[in-house]
Short mmCIF file of C-alpha atoms and ligand atoms in Angstrom, two decimals:
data_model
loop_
_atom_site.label_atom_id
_atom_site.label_comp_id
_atom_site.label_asym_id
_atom_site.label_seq_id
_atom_site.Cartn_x
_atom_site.Cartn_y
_atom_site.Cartn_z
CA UNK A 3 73.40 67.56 155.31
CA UNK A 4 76.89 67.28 156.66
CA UNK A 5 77.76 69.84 159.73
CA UNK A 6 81.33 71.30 158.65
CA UNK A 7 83.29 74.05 160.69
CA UNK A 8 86.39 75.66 158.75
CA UNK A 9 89.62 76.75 161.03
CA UNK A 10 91.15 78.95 158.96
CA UNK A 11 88.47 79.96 156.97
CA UNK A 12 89.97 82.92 155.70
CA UNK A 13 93.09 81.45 153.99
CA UNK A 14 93.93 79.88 150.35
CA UNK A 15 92.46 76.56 151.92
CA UNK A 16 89.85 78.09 153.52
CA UNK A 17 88.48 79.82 150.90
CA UNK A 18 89.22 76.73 148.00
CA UNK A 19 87.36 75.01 150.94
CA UNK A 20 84.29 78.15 151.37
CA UNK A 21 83.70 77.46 147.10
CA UNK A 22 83.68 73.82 147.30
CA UNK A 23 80.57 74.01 149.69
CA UNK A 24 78.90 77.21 148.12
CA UNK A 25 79.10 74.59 144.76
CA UNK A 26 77.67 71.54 146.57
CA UNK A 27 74.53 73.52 147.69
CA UNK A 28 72.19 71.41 150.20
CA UNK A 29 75.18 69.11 151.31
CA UNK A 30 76.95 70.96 154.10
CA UNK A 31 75.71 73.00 156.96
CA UNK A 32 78.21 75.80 157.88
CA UNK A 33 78.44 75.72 161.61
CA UNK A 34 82.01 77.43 162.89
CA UNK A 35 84.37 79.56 160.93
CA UNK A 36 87.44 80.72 161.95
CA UNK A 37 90.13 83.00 161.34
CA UNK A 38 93.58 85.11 162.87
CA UNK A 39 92.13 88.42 162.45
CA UNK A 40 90.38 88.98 159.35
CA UNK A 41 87.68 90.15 160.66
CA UNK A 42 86.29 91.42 157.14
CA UNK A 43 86.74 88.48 155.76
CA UNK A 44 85.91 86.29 158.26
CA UNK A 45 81.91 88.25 158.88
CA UNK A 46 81.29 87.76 154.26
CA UNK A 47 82.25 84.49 154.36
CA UNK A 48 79.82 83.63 157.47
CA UNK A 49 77.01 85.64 156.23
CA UNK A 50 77.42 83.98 152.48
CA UNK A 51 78.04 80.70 153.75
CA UNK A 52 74.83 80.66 156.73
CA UNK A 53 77.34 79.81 159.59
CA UNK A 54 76.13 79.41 163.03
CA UNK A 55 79.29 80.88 165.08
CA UNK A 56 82.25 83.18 163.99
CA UNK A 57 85.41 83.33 165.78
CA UNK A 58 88.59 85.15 165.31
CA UNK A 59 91.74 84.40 167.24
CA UNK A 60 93.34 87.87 167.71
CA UNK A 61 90.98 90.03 170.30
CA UNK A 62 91.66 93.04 168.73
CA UNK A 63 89.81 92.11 165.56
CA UNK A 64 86.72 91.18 167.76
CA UNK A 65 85.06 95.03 167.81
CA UNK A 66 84.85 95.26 164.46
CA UNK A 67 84.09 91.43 163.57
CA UNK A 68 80.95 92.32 166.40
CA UNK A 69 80.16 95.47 164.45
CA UNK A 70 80.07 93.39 160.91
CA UNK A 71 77.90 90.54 162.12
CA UNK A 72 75.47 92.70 164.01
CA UNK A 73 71.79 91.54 162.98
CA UNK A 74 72.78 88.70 161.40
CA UNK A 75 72.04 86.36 164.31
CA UNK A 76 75.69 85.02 163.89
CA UNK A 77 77.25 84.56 167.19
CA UNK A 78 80.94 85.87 167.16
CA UNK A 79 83.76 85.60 170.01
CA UNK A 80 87.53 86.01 170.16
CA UNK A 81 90.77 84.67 171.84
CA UNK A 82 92.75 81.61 171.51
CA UNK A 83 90.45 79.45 173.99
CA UNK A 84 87.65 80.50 172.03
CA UNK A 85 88.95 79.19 168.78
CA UNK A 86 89.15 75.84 170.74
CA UNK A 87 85.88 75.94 171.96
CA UNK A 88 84.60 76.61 168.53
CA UNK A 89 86.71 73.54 167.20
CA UNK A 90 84.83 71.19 170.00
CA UNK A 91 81.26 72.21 168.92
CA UNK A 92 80.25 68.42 167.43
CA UNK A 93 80.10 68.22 163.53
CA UNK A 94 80.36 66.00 161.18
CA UNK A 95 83.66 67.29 159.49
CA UNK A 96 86.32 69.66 159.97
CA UNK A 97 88.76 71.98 158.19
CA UNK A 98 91.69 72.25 159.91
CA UNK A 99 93.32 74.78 157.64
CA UNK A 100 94.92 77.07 160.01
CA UNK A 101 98.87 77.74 159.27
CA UNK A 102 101.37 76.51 161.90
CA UNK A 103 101.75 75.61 165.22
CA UNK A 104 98.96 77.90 165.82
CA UNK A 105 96.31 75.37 164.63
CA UNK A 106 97.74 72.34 166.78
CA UNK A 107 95.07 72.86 170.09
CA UNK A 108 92.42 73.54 167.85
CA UNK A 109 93.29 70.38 165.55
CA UNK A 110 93.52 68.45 169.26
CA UNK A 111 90.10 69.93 170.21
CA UNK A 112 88.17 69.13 166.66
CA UNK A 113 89.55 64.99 167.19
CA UNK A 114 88.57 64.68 170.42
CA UNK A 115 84.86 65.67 169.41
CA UNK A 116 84.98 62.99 167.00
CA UNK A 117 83.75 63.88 163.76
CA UNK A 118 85.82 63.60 161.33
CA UNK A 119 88.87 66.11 160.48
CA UNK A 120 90.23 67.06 157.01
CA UNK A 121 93.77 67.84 157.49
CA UNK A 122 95.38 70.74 155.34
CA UNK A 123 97.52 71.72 158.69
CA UNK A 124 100.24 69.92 157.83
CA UNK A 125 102.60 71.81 161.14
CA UNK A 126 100.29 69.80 163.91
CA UNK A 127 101.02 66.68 162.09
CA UNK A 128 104.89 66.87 161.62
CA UNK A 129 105.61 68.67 165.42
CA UNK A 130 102.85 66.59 167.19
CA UNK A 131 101.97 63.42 164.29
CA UNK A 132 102.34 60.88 167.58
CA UNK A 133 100.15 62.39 169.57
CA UNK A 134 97.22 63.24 166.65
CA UNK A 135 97.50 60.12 165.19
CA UNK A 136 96.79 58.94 168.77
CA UNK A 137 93.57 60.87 169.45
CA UNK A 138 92.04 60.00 165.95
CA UNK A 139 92.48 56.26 167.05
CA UNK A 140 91.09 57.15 170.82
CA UNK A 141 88.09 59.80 169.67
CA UNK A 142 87.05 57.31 166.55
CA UNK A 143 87.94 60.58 164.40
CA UNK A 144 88.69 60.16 160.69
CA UNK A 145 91.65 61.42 159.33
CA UNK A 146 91.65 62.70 155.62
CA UNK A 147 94.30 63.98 154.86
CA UNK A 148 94.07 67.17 152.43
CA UNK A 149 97.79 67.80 151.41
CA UNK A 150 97.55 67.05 147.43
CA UNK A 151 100.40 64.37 147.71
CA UNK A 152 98.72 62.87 150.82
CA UNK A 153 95.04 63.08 149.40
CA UNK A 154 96.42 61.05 146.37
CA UNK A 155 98.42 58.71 148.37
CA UNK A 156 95.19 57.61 150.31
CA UNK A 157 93.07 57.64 147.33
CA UNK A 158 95.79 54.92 146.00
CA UNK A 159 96.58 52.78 149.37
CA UNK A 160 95.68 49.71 150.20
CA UNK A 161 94.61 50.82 153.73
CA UNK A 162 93.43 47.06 154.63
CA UNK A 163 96.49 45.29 153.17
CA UNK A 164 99.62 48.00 153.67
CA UNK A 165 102.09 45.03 153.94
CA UNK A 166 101.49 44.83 150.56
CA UNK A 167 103.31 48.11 150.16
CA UNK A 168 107.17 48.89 148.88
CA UNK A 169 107.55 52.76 149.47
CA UNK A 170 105.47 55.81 148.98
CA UNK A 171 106.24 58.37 146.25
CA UNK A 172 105.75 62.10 146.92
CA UNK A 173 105.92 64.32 143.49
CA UNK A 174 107.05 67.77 144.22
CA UNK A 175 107.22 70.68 141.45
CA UNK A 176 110.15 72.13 142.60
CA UNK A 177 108.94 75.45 143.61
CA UNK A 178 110.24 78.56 141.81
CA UNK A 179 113.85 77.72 141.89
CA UNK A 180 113.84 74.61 140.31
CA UNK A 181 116.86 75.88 137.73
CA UNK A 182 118.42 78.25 139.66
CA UNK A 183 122.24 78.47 140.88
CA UNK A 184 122.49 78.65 144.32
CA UNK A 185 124.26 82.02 144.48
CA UNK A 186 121.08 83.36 142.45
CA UNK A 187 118.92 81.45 145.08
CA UNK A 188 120.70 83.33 147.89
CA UNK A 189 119.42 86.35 146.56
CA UNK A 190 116.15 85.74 146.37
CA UNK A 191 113.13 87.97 147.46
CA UNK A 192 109.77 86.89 148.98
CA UNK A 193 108.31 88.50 146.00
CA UNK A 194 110.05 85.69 144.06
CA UNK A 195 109.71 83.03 146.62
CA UNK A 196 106.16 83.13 146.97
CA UNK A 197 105.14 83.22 143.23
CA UNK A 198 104.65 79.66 143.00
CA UNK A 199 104.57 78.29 139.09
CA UNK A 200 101.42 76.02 139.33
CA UNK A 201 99.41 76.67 142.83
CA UNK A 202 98.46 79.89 144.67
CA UNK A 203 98.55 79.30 148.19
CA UNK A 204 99.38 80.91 151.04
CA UNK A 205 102.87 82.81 151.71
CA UNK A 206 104.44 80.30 154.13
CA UNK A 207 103.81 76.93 152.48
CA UNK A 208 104.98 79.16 149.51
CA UNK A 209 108.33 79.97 150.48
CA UNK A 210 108.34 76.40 152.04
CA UNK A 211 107.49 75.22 148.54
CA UNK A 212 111.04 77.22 146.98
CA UNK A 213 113.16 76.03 149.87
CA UNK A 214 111.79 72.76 149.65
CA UNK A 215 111.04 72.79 153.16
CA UNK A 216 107.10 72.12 152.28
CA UNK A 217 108.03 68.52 150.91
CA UNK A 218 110.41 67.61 154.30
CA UNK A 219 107.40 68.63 156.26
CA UNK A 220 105.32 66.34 153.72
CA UNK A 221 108.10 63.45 154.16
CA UNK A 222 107.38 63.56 158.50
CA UNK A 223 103.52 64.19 157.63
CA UNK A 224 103.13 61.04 155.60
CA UNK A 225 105.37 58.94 158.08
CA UNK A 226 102.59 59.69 160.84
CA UNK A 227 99.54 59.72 158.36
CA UNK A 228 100.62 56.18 156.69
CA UNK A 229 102.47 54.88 159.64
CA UNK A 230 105.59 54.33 156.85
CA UNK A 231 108.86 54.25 157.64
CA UNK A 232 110.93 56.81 156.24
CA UNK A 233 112.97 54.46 154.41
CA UNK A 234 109.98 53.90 152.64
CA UNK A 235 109.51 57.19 151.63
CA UNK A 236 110.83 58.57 148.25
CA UNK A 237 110.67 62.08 146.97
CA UNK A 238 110.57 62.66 143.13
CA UNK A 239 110.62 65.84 140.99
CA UNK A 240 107.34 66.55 139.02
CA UNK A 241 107.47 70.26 137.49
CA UNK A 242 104.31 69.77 136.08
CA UNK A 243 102.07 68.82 139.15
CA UNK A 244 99.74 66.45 137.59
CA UNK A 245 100.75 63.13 139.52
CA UNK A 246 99.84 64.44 142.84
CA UNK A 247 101.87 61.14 144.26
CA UNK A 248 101.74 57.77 143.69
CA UNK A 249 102.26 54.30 146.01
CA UNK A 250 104.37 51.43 144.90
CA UNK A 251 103.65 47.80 145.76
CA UNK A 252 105.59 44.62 146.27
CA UNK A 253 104.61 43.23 142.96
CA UNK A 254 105.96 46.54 140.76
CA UNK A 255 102.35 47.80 140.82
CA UNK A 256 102.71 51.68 141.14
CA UNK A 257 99.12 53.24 141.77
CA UNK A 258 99.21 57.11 140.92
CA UNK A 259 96.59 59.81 141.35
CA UNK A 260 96.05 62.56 138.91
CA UNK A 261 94.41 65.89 138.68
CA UNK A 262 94.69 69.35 138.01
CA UNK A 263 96.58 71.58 140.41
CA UNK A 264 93.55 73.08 141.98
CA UNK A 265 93.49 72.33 145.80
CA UNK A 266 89.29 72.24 145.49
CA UNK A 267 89.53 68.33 144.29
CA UNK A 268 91.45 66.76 147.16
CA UNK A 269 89.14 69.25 149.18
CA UNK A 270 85.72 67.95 147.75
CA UNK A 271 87.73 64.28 148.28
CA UNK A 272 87.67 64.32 151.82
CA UNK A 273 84.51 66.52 152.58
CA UNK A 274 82.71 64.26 150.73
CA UNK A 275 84.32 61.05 151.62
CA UNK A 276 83.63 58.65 151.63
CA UNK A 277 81.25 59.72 148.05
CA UNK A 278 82.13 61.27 145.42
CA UNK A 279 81.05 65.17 145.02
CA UNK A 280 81.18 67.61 142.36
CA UNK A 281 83.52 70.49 142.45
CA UNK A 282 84.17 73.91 140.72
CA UNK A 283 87.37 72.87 140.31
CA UNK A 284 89.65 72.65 136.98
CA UNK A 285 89.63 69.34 135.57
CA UNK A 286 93.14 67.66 133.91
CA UNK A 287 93.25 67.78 129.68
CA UNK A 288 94.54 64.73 129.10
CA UNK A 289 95.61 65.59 125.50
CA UNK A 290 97.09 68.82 126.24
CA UNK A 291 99.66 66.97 128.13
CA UNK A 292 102.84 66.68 126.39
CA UNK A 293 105.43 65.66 128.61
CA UNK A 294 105.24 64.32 132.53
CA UNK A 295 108.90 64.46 133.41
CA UNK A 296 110.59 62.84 137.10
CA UNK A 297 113.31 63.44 138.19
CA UNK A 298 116.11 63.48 141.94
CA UNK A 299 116.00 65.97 143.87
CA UNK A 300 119.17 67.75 144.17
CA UNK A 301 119.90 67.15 148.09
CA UNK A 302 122.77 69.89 147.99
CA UNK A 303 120.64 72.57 146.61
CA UNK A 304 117.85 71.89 149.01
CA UNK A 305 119.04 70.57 152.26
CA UNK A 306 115.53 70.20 154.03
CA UNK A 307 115.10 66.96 152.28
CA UNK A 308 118.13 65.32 153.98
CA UNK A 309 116.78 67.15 157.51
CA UNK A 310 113.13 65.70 156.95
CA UNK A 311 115.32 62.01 157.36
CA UNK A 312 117.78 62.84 159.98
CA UNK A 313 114.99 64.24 161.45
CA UNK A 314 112.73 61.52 161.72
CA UNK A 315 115.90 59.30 162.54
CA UNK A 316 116.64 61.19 165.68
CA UNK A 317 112.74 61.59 167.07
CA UNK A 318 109.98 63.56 167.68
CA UNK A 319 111.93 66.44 169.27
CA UNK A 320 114.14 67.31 166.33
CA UNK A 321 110.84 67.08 164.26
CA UNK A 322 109.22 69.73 166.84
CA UNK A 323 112.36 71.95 166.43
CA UNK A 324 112.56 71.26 162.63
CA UNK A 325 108.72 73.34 162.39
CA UNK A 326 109.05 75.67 164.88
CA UNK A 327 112.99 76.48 163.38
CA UNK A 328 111.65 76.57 159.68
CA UNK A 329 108.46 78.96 161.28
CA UNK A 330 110.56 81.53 162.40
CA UNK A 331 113.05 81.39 159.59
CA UNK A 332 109.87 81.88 157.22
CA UNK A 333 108.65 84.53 159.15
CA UNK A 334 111.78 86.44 159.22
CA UNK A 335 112.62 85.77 155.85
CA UNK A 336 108.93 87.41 154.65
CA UNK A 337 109.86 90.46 156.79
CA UNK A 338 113.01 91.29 155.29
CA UNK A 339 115.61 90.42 158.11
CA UNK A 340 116.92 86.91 156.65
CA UNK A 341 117.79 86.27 153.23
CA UNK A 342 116.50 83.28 151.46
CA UNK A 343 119.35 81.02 152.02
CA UNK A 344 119.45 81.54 155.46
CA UNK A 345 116.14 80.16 156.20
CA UNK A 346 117.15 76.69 155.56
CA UNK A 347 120.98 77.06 157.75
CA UNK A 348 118.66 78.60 160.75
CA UNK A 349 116.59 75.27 160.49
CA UNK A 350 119.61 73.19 160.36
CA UNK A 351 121.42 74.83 163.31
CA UNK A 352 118.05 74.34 165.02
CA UNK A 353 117.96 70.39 164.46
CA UNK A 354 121.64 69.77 164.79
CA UNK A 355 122.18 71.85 168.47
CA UNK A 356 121.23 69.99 171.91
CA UNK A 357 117.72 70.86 172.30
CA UNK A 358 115.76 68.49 173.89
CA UNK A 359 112.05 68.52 175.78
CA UNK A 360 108.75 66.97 176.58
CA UNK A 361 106.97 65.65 173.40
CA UNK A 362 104.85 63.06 174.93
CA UNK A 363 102.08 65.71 176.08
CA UNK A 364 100.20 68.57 174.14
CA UNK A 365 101.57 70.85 177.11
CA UNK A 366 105.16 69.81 176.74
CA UNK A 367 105.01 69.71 172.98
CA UNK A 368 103.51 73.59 173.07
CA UNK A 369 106.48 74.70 175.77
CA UNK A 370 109.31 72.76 173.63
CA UNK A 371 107.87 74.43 170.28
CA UNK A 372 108.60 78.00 172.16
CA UNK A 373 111.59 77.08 173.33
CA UNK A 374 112.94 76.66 170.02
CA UNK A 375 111.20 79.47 169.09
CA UNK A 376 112.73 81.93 171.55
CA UNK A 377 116.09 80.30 170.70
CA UNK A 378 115.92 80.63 167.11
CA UNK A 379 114.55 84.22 167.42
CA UNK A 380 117.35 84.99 169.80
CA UNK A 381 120.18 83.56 166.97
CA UNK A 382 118.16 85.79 164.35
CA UNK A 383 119.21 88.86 166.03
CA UNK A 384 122.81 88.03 166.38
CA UNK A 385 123.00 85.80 169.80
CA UNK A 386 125.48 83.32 167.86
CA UNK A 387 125.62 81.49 171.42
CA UNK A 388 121.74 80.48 171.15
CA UNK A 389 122.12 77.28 170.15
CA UNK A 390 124.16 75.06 172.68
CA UNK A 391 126.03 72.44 170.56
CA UNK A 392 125.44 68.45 170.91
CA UNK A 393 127.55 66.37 173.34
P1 NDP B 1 96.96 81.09 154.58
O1 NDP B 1 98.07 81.88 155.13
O2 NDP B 1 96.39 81.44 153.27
O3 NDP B 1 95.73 81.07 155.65
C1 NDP B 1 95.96 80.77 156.98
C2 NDP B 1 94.67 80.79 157.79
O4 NDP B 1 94.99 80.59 159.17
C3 NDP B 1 93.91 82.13 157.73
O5 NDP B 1 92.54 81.89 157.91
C4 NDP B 1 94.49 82.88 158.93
O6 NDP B 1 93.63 83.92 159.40
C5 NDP B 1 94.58 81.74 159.94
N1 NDP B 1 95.60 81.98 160.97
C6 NDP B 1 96.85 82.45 160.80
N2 NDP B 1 97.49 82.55 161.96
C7 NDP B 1 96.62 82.14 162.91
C8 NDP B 1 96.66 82.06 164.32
N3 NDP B 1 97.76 82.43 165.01
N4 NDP B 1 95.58 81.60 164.98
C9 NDP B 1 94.46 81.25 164.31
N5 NDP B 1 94.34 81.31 162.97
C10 NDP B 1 95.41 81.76 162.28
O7 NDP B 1 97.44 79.56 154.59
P2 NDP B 1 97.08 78.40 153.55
O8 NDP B 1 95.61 78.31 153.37
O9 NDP B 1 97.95 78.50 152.38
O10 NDP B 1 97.60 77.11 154.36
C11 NDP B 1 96.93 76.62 155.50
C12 NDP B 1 97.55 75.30 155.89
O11 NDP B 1 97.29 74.34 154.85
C13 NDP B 1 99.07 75.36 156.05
O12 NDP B 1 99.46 74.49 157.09
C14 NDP B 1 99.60 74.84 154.72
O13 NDP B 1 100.86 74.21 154.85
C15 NDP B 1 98.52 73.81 154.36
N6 NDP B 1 98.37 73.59 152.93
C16 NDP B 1 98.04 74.64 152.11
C17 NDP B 1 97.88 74.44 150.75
C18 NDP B 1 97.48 75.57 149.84
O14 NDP B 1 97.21 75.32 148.67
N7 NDP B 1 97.40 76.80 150.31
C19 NDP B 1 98.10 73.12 150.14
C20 NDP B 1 98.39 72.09 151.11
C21 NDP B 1 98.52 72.32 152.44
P3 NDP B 1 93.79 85.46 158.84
O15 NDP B 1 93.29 85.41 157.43
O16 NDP B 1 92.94 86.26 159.76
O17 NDP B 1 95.26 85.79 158.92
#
């Protein structure tokens, strides 16, 4: 039996995560699960699933997540430092599948204990992929990553010979406004944004799927997960989501992974790694496949690509300000006060204005990530002076 806690239990993840282990009966034993303040949620999944501990992150929600797991011998607490200390109890595996920034301490607390951790929280990674990267190699902790592209792209590397590797290829579908015109784009609503064509997820990777923000974040992600240079990585349009992402090699070799789009096979990947497991997951029809089309992305339509480079050119600040920029943006746009094209000029403003802090420490990474915050928030409501311009 493998010990598994689940940060973010409550979430698209979470829950692709909750069914993967409710269909693998006798493997895993539920020990932490985690949530913002789903409290509802968050009590039926720990009673179905036999966890040990539940935890939510926002105190209010703690009454009634007390109230629901009364009797059940479930222990339950609340609060940010509690969410870490629920991350540190030893197991063999985590989820980290909280969205944001907000999972970073908790991501920090689950590799130092260890175990391994199954990375879906891509935001940690791109704003702090230095400093993770570093832990996993000082703890022992196994990364695996859970990101579709990334979960293909290790199934398919050569992680004892990566000198024998030309570039890494990360498909993308192309969210919901593949073919639209910009000026329709502009108009968009977070009704439209976040009806993804092939995956349901969660609403802020799904907006950052239409502005294409979700593959820059995947372009900085695989740069610390691979150790690649970003010269190395390549970003190709795949409406259909069946090559998850592939790896080229020196000799012309490309290795690709395939599946369905169903987030519960690169799950059952890394919670069983390094076996196989089954899942309840959808399984690819080969023959119902009629066309697998690639394609360039167009860089003008989606500017976040270009960023994800420049980005990663100019350090691990601008990558801290890139997240926290496009969180914001995301945020605002999903409550109405930004329209869609903003959200992408906000994140650009962000990375291209002098903003500069400590990103060699969790501390100084957490206070530079609210800086830019504050900043960005402060240009959202009309300071146009909140960004001070470079040199
Ligand atoms: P969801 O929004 O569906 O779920 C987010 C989870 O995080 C919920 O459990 C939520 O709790 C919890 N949460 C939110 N805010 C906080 C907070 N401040 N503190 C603690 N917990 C918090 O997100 P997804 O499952 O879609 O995505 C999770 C992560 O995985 C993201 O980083 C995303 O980019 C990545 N990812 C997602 C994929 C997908 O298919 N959905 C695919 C690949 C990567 P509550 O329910 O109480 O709000």
């Amino acid at each position: 039996m493998k010990r598994i806690s689940i940060l973010g239990a409550t979430g698209s993840v979470g829950q692709s995560t909750a069914d993967v282990i409710a269909s693998a009966r006798g493997r895993f034993e539920v020990v932490a699960l985690t949530a913002n303040r789903d409290s509802e949620k968050l009590a039926a999944m720990a009673v179905s699933l036999g966890a040990r501990h539940a935890v939510v992150a926002d105190e209010a929600a703690f009454d009634d997540l007390k109230a629901r797991l009364s009797g059940t011998g479930i222990t339950c607490a609340a609060g940010a430092d509690a969410l870490v200390q629920a991350a540190s109890v030893p197991v063999d595996i985590t989820m980290a599948a909280i969205v944001g920034m907000a999972g970073l301490r908790p991501l920090m607390a689950a590799i130092a204990g260890g175990g391994a951790v199954a990375i879906a929280n891509k935001e940690p990674l791109v704003a702090a992929g230095r400093l993770v990267m570093k832990a996993a190699r000082q703890s022992g902790a196994k990364i695996l990553p859970v990101d579709s592209e990334h979960n293909a792209i290790f199934q398919v590397f050569d992680h004892a010979r990566p000198e024998g590797i030309s570039r890494i290829i990360l498909t993308a579908s192309g969210g919901p406004f593949l073919g639209w015109s910009a000026a329709d784009m502009a108009r968009a609503t977070p009704a439209q944004a976040v009806a993804h064509p092939n995956w349901s997820m969660g609403a802020k990777i799904s907006v950052d799927s239409a502005t294409m923000m979700n593959k820059a974040l995947e372009i900085i992600e695989a740069h610390y997960l691979f150790s690649m240079p970003s010269e190395k990585i390549d970003v190709l349009i795949h409406p259909q989501s069946v090559v998850h992402s592939m790896v080229e090699y020196r000799d012309g070799s490309v290795l690709a992974q395939l599946g369905a789009p169903d987030m519960r096979t690169p799950i059952a990947f890394a919670l069983g790694w390094p076996e196989r497991i089954d899942t309840p997951g959808r399984r690819l029809d080969l023959q119902a496949l009629s066309d697998l089309t690639f394609a360039s992305p167009d860089k003008e339509k989606f500017p976040a690509l270009p960023m994800a480079y420049a980005c990663l050119a100019s350090g691990p600040a601008a990558c801290v300000a890139f997240n926290a920029a496009n969180e914001v943006a995301v945020a605002g746009f999903l409550a109405g006060r930004l329209g869609f094209s903003e959200i992408s000029r906000i994140v650009a403003r962000a990375v291209e204005s002098d903003l500069s802090g400590d990103v060699e420490t969790l501390d100084g990474i957490c206070d530079f990530d609210n800086t830019v915050r504050q900043t960005v928030k402060s240009y959202i409501i009309g300071n146009e002076g909140a960004f001070a311009k470079k040199g």
